[in-house]
Tab-separated table of C-alpha atoms and ligand atoms in Angstrom:
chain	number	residue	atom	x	y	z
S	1063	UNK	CA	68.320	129.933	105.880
S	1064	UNK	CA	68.639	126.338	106.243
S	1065	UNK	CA	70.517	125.166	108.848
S	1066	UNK	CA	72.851	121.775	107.537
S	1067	UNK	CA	75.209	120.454	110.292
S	1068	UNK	CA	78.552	120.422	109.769
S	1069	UNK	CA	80.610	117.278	109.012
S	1070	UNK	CA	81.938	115.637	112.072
S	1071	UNK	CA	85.541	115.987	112.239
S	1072	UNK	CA	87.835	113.215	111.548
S	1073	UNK	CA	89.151	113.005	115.120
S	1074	UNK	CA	85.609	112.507	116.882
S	1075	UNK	CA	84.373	109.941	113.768
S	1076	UNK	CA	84.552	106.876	114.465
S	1077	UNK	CA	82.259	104.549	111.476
S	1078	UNK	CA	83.441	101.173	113.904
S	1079	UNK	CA	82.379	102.717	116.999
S	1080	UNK	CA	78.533	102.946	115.237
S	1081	UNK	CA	78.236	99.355	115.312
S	1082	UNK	CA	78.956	99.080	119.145
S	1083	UNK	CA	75.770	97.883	121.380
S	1084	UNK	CA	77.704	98.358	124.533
S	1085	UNK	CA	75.109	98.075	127.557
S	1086	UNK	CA	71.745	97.128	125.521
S	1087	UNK	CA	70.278	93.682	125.923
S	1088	UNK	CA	70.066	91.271	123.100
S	1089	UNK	CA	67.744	88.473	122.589
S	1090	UNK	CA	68.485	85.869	119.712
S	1091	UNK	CA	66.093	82.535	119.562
S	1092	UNK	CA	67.843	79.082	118.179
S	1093	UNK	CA	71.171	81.108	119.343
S	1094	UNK	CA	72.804	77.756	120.267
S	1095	UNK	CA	73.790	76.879	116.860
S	1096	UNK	CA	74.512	77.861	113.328
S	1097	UNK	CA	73.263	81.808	112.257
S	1098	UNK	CA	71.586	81.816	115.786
S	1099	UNK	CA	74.947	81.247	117.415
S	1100	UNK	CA	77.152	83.756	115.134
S	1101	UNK	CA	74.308	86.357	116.028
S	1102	UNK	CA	75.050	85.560	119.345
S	1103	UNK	CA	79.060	86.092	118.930
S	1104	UNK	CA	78.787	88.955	117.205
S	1105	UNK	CA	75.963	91.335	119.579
S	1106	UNK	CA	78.054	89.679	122.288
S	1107	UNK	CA	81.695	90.590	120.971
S	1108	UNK	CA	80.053	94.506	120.261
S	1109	UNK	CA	79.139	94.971	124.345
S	1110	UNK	CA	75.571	93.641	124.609
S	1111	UNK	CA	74.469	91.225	127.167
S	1112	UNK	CA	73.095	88.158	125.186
S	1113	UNK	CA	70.375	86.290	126.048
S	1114	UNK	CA	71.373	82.666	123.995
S	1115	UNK	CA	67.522	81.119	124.004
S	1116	UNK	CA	67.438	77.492	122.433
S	1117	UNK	CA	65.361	74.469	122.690
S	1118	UNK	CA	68.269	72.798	123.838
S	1119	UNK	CA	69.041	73.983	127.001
S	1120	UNK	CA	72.648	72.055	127.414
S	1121	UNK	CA	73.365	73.565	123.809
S	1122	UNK	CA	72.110	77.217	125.035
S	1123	UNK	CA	74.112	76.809	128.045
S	1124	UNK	CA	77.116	75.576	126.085
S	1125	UNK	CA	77.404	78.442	123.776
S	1126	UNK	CA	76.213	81.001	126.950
S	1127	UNK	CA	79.655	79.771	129.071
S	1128	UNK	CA	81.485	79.588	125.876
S	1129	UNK	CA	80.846	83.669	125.752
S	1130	UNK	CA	81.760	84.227	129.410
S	1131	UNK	CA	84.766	82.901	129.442
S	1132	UNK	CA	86.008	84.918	126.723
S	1133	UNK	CA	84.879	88.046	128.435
S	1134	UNK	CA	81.464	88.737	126.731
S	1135	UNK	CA	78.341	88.911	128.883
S	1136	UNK	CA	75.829	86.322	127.984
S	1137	UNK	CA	72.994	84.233	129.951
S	1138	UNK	CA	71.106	80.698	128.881
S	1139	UNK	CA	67.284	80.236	128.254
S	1140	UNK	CA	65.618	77.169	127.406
S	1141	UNK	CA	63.208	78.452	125.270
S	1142	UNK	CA	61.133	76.320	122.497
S	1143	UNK	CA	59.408	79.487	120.251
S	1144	UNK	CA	56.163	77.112	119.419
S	1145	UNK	CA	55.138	77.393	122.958
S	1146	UNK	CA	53.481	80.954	123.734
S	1147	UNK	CA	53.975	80.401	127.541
S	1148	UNK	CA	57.638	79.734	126.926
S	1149	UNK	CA	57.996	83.021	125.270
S	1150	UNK	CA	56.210	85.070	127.432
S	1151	UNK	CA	57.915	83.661	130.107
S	1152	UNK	CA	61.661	83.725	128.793
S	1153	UNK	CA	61.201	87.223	127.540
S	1154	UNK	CA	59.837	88.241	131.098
S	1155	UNK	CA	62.970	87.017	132.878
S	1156	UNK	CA	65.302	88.422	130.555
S	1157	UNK	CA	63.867	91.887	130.872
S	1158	UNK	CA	63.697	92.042	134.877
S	1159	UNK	CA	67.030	90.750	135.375
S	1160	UNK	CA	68.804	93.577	132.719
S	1161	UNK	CA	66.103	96.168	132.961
S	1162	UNK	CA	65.253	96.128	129.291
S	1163	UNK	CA	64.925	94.356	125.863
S	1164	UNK	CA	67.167	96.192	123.417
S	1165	UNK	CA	67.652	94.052	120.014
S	1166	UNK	CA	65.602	90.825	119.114
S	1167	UNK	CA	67.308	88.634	116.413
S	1168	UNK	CA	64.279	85.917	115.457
S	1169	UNK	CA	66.159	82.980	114.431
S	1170	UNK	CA	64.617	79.791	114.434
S	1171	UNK	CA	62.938	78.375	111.099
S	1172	UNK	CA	62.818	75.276	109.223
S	1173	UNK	CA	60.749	73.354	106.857
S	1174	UNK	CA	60.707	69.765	105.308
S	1175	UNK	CA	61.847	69.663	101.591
S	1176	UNK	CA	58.706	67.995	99.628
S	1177	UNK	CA	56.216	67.761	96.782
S	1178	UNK	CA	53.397	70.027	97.685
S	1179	UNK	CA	51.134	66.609	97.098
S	1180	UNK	CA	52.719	65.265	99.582
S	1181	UNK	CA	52.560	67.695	102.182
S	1182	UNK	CA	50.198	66.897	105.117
S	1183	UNK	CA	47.815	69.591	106.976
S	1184	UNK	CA	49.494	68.742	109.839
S	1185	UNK	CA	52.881	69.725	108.498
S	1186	UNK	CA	52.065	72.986	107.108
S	1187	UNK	CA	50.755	73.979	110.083
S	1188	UNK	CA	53.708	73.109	111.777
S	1189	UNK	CA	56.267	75.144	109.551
S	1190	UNK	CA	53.831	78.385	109.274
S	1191	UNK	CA	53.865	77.817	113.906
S	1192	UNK	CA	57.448	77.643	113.644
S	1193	UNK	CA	58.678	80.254	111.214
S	1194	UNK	CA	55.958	82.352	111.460
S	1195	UNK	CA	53.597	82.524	114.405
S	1196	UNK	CA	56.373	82.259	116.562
S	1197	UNK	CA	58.173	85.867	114.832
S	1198	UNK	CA	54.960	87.267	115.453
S	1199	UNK	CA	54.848	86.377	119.281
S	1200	UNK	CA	58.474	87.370	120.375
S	1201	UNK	CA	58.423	90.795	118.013
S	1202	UNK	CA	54.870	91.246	120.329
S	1203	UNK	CA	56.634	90.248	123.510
S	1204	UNK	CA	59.495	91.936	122.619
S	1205	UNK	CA	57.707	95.496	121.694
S	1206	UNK	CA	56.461	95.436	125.453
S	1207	UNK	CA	59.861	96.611	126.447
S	1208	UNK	CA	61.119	98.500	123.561
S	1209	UNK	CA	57.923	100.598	123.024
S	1210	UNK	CA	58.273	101.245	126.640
S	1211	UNK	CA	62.297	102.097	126.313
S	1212	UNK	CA	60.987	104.069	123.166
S	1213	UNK	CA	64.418	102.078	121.447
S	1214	UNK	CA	64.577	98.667	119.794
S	1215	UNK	CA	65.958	97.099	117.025
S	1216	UNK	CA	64.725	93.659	115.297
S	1217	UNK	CA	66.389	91.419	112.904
S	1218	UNK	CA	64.531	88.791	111.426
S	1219	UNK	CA	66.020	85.533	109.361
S	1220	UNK	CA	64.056	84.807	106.289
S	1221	UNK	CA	65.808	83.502	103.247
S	1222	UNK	CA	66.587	83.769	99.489
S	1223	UNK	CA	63.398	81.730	99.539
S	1224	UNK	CA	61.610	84.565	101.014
S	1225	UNK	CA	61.823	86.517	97.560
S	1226	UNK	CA	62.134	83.718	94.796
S	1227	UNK	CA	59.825	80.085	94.179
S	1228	UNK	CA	63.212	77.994	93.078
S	1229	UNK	CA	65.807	75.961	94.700
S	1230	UNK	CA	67.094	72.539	95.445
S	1231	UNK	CA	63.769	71.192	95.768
S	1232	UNK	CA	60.578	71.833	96.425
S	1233	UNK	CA	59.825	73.373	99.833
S	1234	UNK	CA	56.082	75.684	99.626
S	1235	UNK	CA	55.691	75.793	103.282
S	1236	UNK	CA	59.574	76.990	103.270
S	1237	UNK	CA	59.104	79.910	100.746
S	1238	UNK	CA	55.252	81.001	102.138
S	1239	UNK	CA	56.523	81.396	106.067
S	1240	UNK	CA	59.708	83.375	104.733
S	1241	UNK	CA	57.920	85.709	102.094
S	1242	UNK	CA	55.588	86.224	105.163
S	1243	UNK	CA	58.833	86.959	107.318
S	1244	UNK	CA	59.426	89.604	104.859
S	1245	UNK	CA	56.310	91.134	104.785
S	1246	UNK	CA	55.971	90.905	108.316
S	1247	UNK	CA	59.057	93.150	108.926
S	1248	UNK	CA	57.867	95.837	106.361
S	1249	UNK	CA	54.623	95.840	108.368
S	1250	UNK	CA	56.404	96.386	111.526
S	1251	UNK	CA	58.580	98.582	110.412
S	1252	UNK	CA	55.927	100.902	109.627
S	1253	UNK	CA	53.868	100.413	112.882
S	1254	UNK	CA	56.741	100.876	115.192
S	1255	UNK	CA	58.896	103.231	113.586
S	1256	UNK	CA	57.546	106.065	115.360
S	1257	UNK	CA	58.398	104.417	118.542
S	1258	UNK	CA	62.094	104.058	118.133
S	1259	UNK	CA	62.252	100.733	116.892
S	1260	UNK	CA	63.400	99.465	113.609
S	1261	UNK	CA	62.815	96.327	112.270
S	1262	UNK	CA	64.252	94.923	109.368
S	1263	UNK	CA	65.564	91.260	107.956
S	1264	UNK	CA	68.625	89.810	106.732
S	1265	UNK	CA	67.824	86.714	103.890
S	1266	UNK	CA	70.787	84.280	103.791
S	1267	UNK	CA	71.717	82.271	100.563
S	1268	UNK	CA	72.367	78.444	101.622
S	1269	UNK	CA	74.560	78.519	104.440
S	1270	UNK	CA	77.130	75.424	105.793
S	1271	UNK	CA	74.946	74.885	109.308
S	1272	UNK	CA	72.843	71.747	110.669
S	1273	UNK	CA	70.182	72.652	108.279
S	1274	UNK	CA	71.680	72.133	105.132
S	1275	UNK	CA	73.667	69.119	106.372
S	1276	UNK	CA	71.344	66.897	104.243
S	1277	UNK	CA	72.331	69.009	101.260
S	1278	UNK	CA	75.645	68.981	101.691
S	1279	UNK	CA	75.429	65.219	101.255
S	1280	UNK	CA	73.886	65.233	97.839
S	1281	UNK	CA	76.472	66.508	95.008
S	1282	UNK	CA	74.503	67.116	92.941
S	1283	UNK	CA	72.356	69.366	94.669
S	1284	UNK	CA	75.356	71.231	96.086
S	1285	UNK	CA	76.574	71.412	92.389
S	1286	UNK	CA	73.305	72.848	91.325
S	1287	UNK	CA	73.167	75.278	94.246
S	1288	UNK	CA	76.852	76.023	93.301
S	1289	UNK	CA	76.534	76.696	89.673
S	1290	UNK	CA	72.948	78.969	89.979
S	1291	UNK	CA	74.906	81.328	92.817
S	1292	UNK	CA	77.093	84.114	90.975
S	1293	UNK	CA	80.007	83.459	93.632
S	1294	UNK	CA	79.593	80.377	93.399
S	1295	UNK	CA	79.673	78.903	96.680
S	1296	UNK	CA	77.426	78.119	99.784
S	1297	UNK	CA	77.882	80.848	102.734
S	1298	UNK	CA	80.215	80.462	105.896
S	1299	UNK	CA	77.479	81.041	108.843
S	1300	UNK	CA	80.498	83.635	109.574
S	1301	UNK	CA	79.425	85.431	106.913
S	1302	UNK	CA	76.068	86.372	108.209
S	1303	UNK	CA	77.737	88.337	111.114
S	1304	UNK	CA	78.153	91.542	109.620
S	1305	UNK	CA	74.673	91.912	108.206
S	1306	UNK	CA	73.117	91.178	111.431
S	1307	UNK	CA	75.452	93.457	114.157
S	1308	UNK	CA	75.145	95.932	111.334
S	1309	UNK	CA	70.887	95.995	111.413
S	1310	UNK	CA	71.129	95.439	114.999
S	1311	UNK	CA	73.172	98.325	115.950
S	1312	UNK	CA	73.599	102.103	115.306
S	1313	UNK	CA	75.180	102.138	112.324
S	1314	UNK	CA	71.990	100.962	110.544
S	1315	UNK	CA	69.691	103.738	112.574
S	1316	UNK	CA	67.651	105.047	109.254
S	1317	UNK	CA	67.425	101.419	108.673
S	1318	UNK	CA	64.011	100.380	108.980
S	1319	UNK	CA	61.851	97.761	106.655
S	1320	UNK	CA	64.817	96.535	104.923
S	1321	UNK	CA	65.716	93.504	103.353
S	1322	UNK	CA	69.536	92.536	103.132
S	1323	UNK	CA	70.176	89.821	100.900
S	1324	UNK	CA	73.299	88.062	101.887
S	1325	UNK	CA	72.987	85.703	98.967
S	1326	UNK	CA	76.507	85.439	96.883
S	1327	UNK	CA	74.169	87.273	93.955
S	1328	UNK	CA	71.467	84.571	94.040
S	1329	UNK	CA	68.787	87.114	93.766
S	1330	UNK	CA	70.636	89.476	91.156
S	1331	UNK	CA	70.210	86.752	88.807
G	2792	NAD	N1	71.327	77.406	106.794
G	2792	NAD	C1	70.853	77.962	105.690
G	2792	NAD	O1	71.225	77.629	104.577
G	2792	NAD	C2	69.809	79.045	105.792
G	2792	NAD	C3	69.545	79.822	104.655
G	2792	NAD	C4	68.598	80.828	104.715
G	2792	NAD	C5	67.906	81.045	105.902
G	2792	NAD	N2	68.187	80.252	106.981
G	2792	NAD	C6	67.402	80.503	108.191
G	2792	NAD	O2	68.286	80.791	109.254
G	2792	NAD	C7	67.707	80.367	110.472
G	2792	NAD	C8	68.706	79.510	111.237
G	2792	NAD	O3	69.092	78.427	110.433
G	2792	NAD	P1	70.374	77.543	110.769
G	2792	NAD	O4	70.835	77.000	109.480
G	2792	NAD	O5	71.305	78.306	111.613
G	2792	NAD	O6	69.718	76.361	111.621
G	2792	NAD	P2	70.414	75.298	112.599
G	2792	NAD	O7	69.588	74.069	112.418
G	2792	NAD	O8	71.885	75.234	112.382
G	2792	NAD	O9	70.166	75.912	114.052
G	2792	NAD	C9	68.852	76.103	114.503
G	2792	NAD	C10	68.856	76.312	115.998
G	2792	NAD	O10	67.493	76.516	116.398
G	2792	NAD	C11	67.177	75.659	117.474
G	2792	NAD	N3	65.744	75.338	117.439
G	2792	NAD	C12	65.114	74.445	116.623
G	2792	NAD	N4	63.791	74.422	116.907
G	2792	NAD	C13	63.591	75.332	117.895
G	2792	NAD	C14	62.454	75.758	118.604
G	2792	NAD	N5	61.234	75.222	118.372
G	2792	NAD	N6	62.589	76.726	119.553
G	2792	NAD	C15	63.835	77.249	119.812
G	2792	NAD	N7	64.952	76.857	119.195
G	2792	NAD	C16	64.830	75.911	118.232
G	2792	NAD	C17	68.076	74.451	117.296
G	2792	NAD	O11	68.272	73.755	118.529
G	2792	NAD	C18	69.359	75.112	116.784
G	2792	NAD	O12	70.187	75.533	117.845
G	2792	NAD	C19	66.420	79.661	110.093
G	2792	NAD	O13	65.338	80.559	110.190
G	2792	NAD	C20	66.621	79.294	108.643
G	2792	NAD	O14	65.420	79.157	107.940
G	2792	NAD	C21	69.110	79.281	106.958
C-alpha cells in the first residue's frame, strides 16, 4: 500500500516559519537602492547574512550599516555586474568569509526608452551586457557554491516587459534582455534542479524607484500606465518583498522555473 504522510499537526506547523533563511548567505546585485534594496531588507529581516553589492560603494555601504544597526547581518561590495573580474571577484569574497552562497537575487537592469531607428549598436549592446550577460555570469559564479552546497535558490528581476511588446514607450532592447531573463531562468531551472537549486523570477509592473523617476514626471504617461493596469496604480518597491523572500526561501521549495508576475493585473489583461 501506498504510504501518504500524515498531516503535520497544528502545533509543530508553522506556514511563517517556511519563509525563514536563518543562517544562509544572500547575494542581491544593485541592492543599494529601489527592488535591490527591499530584497535586501527582506532576506536580511528573515535571518540571512546579506551581501548588499552596488556600483556605488557609499550607497552599498549606506544601506549595509543601515541593516546592522537594526540587528540584521549584512556586509558591502562594490560591485559593477558589467565587469566579469568584478564578479568573480565579489562572489569569491563573499563565499570565503560565510562559507557558502545560499540565495542570489540578480537585480540590476535598465534600458533607454527609444525608437528602435534610433537605437545605436553600441547601445544595444550595452543593455543586452547589463541585463543579460551579466545574469548569466553571477547565476555561473554563483552555481560554483551552490552546486557544491547541493542547495541554492535564485531570483531573477525581469519585468512585465519580459512577457508583453507594449508600454509607455518604446524600449526593444528593454523587452529582448527581459524575455531572455525569463527564458534564462526556465533553462536553469531545468539544468540545476537536480542539484538542489531552484531558480525562478519575479516580473514587476512599473514600480515608484529611480528608474521610473522620468515617468513619474510625465502625466500623461503615468495616466496611461494607470488606466491600462487593472488596480490601477504603479507598485510600492515594498510590494515586491513578498514575492522575492517567498522564491528565495523554503516556502517556495517545489518552486522552480517560475514566473511571478507582480503586475496589479497588467498581464491578465
Ligand atoms: N522600477 C520599475 O518600474 C521596474 C519594473 C520592472 C522591472 N524592474 C527591474 O528591477 C530591477 C531594479 O530596478 P529599480 O527600479 O530598483 O532600479 P533603481 O535604478 O532604483 O536601482 C538600481 C540599482 O542598481 C545599481 N546599479 C546600476 N548599474 C549597476 C551596475 N552596472 N552594477 C551594479 N549595480 C548597478 C544602482 O546603483 C542602483 O542602486 C531592474 O532589473 C529593472 O529592470 C524595475
Amino acid at each position: 500500500m501506498v504510504h501518504v504522510p500524515a498531516p503535520p499537526p497544528a502545533s509543530a506547523f508553522s506556514a511563517l516559519d517556511l519563509f525563514r533563511v536563518d543562517g544562509q548567505t544572500a547575494i542581491v546585485t544593485g541592492g543599494a537602492n529601489g527592488i535591490g534594496r527591499i530584497a535586501c531588507l527582506a532576506l536580511a529581516e528573515a535571518g540571512a547574512h546579506v551581501a548588499v553589492t552596488d556600483i556605488d560603494r557609499e550607497a552599498a555601504e549606506q544601506t549595509a550599516a543601515e541593516l546592522r544597526s537594526a540587528g540584521r547581518d549584512a556586509s558591502a561590495h562594490k560591485l559593477d555586474v558589467n565587469v566579469e573580474r568584478e564578479i568573480v571577484e565579489v562572489f569569491e569574497a563573499v563565499r570565503t568569509t560565510t562559507g557558502r552562497i545560499d540565495i542570489l537575487v540578480n537585480n540590476v537592469g535598465r534600458s533607454p526608452r527609444m525608437a528602435t531607428t534610433e537605437i545605436k549598436l553600441a547601445a544595444w549592446e550595452e543593455v543586452l551586457r547589463l541585463n543579460q550577460t551579466s545574469m548569466f555570469l553571477c547565476c555561473r559564479e554563483a552555481a560554483h557554491a551552490m552546486l557544491e552546497q547541493k542547495r541554492g535558490a535564485i531570483v531573477n528581476i525581469s519585468s512585465i516587459m519580459g512577457v508583453t511588446g507594449g508600454g509607455a514607450a518604446p524600449n526593444l532592447p528593454y523587452h529582448a534582455t527581459k524575455g531572455a531573463v525569463v527564458n534564462m531562468t526556465r533553462s536553469l531551472a531545468c539544468e540545476w534542479a537536480s542539484h538542489g537549486i531552484r531558480v525562478n523570477a519575479i516580473g514587476p509592473t512599473y514600480v515608484k524607484t529611480d528608474l521610473t523617476r522620468p515617468l513619474l514626471e510625465q502625466p500623461e504617461r503615468v495616466a496611461y500606465i494607470e488606466s491600462r493596469t487593472p488596480l490601477g496604480r504603479f507598485a510600492e518597491v515594498s510590494e515586491m518583498a513578498g514575492g522575492i523572500l517567498y522564491l528565495a526561501s523554503p516556502a517556495a521549495s517545489m518552486v522552480t522555473g517560475h514566473l511571478l508576475m507582480i503586475d496589479g493585473g497588467w498581464t491578465a489583461i
